[in-house]
PDB file of C-alpha atoms in Angstrom:
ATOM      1  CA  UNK A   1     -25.969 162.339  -8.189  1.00  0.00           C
ATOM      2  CA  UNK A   2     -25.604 159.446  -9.888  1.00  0.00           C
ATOM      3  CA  UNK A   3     -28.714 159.277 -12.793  1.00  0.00           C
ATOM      4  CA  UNK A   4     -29.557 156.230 -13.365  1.00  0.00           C
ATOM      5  CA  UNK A   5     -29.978 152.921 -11.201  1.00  0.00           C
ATOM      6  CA  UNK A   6     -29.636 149.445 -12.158  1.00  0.00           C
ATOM      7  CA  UNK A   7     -31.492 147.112  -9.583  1.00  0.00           C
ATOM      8  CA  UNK A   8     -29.922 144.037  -9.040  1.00  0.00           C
ATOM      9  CA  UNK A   9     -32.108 141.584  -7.325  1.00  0.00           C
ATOM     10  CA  UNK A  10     -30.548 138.419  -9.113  1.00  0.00           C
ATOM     11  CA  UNK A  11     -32.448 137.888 -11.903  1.00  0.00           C
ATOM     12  CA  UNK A  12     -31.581 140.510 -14.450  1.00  0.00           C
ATOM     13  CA  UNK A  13     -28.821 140.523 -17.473  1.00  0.00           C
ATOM     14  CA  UNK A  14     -26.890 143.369 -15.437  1.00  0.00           C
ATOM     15  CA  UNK A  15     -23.499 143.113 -18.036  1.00  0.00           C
ATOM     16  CA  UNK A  16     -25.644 144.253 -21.691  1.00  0.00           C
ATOM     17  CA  UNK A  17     -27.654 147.058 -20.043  1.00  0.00           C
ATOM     18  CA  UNK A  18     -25.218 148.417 -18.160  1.00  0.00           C
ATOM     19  CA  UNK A  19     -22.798 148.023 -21.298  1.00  0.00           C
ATOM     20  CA  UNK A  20     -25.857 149.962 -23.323  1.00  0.00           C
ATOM     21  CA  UNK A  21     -25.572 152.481 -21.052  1.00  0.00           C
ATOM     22  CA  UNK A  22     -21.822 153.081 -20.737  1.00  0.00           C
ATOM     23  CA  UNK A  23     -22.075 153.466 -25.282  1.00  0.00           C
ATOM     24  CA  UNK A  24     -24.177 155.626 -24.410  1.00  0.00           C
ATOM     25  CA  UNK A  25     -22.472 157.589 -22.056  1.00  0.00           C
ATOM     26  CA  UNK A  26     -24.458 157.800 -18.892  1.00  0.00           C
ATOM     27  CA  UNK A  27     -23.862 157.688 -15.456  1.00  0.00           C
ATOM     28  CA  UNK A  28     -24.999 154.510 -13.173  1.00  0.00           C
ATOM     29  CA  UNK A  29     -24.963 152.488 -10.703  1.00  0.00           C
ATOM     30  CA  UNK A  30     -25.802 148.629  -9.624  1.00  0.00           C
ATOM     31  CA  UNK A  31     -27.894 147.605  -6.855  1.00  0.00           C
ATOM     32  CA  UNK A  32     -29.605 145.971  -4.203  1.00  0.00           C
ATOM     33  CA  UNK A  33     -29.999 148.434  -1.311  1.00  0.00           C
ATOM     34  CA  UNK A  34     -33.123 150.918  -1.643  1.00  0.00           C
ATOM     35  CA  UNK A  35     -30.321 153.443   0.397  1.00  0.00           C
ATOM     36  CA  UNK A  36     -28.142 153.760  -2.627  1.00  0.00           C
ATOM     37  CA  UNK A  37     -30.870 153.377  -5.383  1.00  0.00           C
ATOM     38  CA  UNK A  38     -32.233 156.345  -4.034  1.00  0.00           C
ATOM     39  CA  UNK A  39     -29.792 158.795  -4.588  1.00  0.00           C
ATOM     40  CA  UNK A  40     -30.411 158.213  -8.497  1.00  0.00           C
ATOM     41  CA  UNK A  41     -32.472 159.938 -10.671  1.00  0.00           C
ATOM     42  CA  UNK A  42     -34.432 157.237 -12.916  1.00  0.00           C
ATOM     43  CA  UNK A  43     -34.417 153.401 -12.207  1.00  0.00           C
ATOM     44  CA  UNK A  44     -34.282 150.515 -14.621  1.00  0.00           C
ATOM     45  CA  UNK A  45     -35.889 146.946 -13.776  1.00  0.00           C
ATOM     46  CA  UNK A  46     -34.277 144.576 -15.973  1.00  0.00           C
ATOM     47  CA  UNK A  47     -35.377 140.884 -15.824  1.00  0.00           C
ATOM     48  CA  UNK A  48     -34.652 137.299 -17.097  1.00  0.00           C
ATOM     49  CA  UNK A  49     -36.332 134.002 -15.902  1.00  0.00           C
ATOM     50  CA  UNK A  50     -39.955 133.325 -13.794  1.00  0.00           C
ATOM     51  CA  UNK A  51     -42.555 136.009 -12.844  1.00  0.00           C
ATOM     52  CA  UNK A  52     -42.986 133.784  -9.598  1.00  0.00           C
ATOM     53  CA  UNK A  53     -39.334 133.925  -8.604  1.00  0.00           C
ATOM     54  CA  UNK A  54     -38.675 137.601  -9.461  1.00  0.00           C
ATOM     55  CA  UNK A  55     -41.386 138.743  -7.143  1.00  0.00           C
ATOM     56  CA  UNK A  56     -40.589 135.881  -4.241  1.00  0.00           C
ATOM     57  CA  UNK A  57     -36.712 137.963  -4.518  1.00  0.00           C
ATOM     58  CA  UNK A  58     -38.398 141.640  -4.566  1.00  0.00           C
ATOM     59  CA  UNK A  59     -40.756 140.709  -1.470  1.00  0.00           C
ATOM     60  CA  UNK A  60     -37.978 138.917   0.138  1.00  0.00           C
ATOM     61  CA  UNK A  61     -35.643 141.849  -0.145  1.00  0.00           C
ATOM     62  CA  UNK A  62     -38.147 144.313  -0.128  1.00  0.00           C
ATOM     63  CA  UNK A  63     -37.469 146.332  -3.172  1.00  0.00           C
ATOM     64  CA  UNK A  64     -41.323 145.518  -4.191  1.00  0.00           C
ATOM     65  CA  UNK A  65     -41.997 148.097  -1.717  1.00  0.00           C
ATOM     66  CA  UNK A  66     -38.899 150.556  -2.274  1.00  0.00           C
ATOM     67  CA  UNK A  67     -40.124 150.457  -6.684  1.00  0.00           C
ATOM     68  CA  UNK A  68     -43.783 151.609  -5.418  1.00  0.00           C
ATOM     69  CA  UNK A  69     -42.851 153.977  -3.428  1.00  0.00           C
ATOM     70  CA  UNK A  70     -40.127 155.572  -5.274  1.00  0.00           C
ATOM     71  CA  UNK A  71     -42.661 155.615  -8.244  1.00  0.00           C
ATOM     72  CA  UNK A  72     -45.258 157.200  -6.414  1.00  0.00           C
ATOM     73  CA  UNK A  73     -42.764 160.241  -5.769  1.00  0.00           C
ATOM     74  CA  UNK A  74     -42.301 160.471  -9.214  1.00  0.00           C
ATOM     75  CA  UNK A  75     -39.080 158.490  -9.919  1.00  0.00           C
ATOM     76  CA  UNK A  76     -39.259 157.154 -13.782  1.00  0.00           C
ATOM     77  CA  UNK A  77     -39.070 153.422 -14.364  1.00  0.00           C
ATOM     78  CA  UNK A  78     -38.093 150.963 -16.895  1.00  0.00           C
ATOM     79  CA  UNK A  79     -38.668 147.636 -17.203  1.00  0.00           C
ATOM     80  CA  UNK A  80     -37.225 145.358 -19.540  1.00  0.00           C
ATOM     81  CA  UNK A  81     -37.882 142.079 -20.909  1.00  0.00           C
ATOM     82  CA  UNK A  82     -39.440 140.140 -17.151  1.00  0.00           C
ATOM     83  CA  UNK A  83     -39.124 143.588 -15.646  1.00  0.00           C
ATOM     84  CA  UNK A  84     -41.672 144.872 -17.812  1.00  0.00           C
ATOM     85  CA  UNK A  85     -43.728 142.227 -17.297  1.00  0.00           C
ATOM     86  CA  UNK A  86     -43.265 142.625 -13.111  1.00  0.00           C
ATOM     87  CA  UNK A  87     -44.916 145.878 -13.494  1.00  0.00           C
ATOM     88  CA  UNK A  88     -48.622 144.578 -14.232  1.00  0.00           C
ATOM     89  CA  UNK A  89     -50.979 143.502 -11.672  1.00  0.00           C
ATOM     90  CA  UNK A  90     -50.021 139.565 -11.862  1.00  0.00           C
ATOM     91  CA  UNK A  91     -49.329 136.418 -14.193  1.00  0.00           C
ATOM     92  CA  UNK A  92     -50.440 132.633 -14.551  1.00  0.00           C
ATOM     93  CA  UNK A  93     -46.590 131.749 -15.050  1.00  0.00           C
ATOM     94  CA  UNK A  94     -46.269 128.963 -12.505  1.00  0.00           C
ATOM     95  CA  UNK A  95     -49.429 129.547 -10.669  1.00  0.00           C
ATOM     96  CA  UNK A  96     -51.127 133.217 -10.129  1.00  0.00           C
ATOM     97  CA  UNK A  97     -48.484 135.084  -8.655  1.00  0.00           C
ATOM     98  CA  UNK A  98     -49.484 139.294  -8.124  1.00  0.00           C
ATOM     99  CA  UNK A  99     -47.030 141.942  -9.704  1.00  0.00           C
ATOM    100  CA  UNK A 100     -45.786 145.269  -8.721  1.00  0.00           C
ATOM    101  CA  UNK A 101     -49.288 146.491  -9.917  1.00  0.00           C
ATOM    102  CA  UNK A 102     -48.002 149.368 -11.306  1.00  0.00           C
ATOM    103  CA  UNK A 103     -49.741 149.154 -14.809  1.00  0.00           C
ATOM    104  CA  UNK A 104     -53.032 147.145 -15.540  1.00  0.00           C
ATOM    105  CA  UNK A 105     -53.101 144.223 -16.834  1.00  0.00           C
ATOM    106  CA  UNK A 106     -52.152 140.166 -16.580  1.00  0.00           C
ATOM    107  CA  UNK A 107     -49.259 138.042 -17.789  1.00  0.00           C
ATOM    108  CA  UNK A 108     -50.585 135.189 -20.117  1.00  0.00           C
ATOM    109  CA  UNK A 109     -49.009 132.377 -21.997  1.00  0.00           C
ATOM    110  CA  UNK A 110     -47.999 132.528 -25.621  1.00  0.00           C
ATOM    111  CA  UNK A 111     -50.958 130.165 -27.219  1.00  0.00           C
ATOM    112  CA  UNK A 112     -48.462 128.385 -29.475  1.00  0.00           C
ATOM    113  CA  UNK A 113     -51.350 127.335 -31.579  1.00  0.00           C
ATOM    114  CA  UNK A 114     -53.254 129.497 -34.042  1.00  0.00           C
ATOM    115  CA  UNK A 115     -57.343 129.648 -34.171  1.00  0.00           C
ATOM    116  CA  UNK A 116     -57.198 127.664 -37.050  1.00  0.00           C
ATOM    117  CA  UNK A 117     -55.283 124.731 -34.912  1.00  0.00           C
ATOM    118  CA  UNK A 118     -51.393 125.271 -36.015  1.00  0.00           C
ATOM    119  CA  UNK A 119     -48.626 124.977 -33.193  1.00  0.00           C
ATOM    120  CA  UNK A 120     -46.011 127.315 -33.530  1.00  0.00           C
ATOM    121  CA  UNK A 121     -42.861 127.567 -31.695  1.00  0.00           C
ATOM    122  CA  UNK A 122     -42.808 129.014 -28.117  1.00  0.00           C
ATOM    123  CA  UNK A 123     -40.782 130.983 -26.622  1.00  0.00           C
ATOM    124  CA  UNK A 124     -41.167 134.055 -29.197  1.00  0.00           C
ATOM    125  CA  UNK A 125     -37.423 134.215 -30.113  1.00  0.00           C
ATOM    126  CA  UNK A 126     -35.394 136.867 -32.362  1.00  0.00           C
ATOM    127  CA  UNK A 127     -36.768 140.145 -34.485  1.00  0.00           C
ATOM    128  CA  UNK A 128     -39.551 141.354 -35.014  1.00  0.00           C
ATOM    129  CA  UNK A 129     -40.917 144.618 -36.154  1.00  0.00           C
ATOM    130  CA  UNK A 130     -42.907 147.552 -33.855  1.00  0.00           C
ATOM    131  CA  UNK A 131     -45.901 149.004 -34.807  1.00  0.00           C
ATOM    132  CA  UNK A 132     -46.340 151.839 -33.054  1.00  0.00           C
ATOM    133  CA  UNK A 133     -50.027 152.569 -30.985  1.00  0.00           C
ATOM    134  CA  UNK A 134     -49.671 156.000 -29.125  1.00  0.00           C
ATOM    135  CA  UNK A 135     -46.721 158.800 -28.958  1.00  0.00           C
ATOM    136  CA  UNK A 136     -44.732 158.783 -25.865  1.00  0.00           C
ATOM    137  CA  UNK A 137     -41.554 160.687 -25.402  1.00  0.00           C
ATOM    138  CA  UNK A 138     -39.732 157.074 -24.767  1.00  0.00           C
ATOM    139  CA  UNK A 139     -40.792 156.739 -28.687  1.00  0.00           C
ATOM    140  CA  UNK A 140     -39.569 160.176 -29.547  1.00  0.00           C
ATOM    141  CA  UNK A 141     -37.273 160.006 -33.036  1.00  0.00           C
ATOM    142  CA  UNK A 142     -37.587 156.430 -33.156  1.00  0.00           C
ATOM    143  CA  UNK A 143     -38.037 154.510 -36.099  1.00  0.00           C
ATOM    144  CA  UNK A 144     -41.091 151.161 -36.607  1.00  0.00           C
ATOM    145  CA  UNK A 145     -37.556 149.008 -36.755  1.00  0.00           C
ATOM    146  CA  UNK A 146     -36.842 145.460 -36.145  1.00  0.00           C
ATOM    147  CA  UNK A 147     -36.392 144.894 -32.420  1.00  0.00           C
ATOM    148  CA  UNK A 148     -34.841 141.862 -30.047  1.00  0.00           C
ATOM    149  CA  UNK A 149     -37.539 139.010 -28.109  1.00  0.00           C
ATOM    150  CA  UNK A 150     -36.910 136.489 -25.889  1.00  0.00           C
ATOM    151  CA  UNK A 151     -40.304 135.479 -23.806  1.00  0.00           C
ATOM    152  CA  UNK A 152     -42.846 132.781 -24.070  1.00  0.00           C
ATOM    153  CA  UNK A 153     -44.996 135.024 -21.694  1.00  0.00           C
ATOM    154  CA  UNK A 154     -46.999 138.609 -22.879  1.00  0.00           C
ATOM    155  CA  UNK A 155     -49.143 141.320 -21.438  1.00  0.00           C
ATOM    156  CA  UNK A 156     -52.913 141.463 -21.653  1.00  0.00           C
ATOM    157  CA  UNK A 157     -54.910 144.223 -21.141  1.00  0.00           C
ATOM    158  CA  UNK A 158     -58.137 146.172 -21.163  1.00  0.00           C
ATOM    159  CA  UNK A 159     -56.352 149.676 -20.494  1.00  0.00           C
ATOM    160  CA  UNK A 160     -55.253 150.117 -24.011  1.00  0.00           C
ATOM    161  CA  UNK A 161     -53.528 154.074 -23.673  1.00  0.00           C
ATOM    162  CA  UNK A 162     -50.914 151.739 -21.584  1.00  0.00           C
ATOM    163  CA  UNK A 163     -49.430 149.848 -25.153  1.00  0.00           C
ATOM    164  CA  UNK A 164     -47.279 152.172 -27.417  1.00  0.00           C
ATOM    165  CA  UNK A 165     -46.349 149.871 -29.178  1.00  0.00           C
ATOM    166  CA  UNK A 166     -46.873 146.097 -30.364  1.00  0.00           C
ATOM    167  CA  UNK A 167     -45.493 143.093 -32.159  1.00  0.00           C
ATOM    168  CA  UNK A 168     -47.338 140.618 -33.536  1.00  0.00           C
ATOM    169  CA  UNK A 169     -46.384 136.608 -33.530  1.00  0.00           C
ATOM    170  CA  UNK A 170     -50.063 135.323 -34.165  1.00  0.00           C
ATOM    171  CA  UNK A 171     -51.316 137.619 -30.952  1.00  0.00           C
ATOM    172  CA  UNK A 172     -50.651 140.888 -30.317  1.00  0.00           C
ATOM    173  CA  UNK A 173     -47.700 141.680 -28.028  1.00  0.00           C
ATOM    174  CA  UNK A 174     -47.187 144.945 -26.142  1.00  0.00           C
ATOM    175  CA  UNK A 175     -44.248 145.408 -27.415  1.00  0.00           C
ATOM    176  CA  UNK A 176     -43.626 148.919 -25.788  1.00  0.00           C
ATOM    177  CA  UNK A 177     -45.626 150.094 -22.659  1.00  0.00           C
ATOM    178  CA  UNK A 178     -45.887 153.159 -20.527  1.00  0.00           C
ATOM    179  CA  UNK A 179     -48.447 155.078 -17.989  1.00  0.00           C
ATOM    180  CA  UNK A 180     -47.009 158.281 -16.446  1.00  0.00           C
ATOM    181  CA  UNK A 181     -43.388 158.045 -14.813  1.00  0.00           C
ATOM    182  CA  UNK A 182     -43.411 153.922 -15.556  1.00  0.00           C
ATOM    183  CA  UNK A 183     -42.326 152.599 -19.123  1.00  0.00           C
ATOM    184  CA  UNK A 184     -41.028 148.938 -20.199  1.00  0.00           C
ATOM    185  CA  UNK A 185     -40.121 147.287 -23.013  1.00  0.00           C
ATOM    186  CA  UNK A 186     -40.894 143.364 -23.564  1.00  0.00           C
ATOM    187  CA  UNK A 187     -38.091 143.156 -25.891  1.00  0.00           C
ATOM    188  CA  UNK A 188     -34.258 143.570 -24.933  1.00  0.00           C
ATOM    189  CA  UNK A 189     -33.501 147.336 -26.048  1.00  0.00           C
ATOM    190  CA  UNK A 190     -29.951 146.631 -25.291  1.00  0.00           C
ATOM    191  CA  UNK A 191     -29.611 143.973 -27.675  1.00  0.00           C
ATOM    192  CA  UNK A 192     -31.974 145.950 -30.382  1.00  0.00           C
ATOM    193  CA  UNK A 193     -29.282 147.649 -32.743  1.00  0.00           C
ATOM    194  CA  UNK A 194     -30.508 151.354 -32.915  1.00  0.00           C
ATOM    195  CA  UNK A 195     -33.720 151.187 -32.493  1.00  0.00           C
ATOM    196  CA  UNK A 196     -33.176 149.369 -28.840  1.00  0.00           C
ATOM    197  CA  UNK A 197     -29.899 152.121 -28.089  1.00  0.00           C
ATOM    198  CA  UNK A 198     -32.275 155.354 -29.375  1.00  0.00           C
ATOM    199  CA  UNK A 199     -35.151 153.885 -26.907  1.00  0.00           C
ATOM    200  CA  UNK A 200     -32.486 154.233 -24.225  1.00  0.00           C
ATOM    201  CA  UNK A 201     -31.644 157.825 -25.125  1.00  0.00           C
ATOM    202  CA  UNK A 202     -34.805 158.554 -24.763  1.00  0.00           C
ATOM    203  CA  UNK A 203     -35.459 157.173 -21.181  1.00  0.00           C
ATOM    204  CA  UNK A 204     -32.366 158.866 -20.274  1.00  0.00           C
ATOM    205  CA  UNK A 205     -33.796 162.402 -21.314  1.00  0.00           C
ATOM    206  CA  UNK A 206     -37.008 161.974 -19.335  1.00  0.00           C
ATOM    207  CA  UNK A 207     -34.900 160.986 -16.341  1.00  0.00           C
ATOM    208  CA  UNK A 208     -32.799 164.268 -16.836  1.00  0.00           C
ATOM    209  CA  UNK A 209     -35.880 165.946 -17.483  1.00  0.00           C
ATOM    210  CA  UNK A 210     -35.912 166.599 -21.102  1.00  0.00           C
ATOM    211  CA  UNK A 211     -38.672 164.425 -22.180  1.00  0.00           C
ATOM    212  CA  UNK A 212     -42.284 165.191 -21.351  1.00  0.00           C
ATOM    213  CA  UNK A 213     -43.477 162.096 -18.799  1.00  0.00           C
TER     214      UNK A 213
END
């Protein structure tokens, strides 16, 4: 059985993760059809572009309903970057538009201006460092390093056991989430030097089973 499965619904960067994960030296496979996905272990939900038109595709296609279920029978998930954000309950990008629902919580605009009245630049682009908020085997071993962001959208919300770790560019990002057999990542592990690659590891061993979900 292959491990781990990539889905591909058109709006993920397919070519670093699956690179990540061929360094690292695990099995996987890239798809669309629930029929094939199934027969791996562990799925990854990776994700570039608008909340609004990554759920229109995973309706479409129905893989909105082939994630819940396979979650609900215990499958782990991770989302990255959009694909993290896909797995709260909905965001304001481009009108209200509901999300997997998987986690709680809404995806909100980057203010781009302080309390005090100063603009700063939006999207938050390039490093910055984790602070890290509960343990979670997905954080096992790793380090409050530097990590990779690309969004001008972030999480919000009042369940606060579901952030392990944040950021901080003038609000507080989760950085790192997880609840159960779902975890994501707002920032591009892939592209995060060690820190991003051990992250990985990690969500590899809870899909073989040795991590604690």
């Amino acid at each position: 059985m292959t491990m781990i499965g990539i889905i591909d619904y058109g709006m993920g960067n397919l070519y670093s993760v699956s690179k990540a994960l061929e360094r690292l030296r695990y099995e996987y496979v890239v798809s669309d059809q629930p029929n094939v996905l199934k027969q791996t272990k562990g799925l990854i939900l990776p994700g570039v572009g608008s909340f609004k038109d990554a759920m229109h595709i995973l309706r479409e296609t129905k893989l909105d309903k082939f994630i819940r279920e396979a979650v609900n029978e215990g499958t782990p998930l991770f989302g990255i970057c959009l694909g993290m954000q896909l797995l709260f309950e909905e965001s304001e990008e481009n009108g209200l538009t509901e999300g997997l629902g998987l986690l709680s919580g809404r995806v909100v605009r980057i203010p781009g201006v302080t309390a005090g009245g100063e603009r700063y630049k939006v999207p938050h682009m390039g490093w910055n460092r984790l602070v890290f908020r509960h343990p979670s085997p997905l954080l096992q071993n790793v380090e409050e390093g530097h990590v990779y962001f690309v969004h001008s959208y972030y999480v919000v919300t009042d369940d606060d056991s579901v952030v392990l770790a944040s950021s901080f560019y003038d609000v507080e990002v989760p950085a790192v989430v997880g609840k159960g057999n779902v975890y994501g990542t707002q920032f591009h592990p892939e592209k995060s030097g060690e820190v991003g690659m051990k992250i990985l590891q990690n969500y590899a061993a809870i899909v073989e089973g040795k991590g604690r979900v």
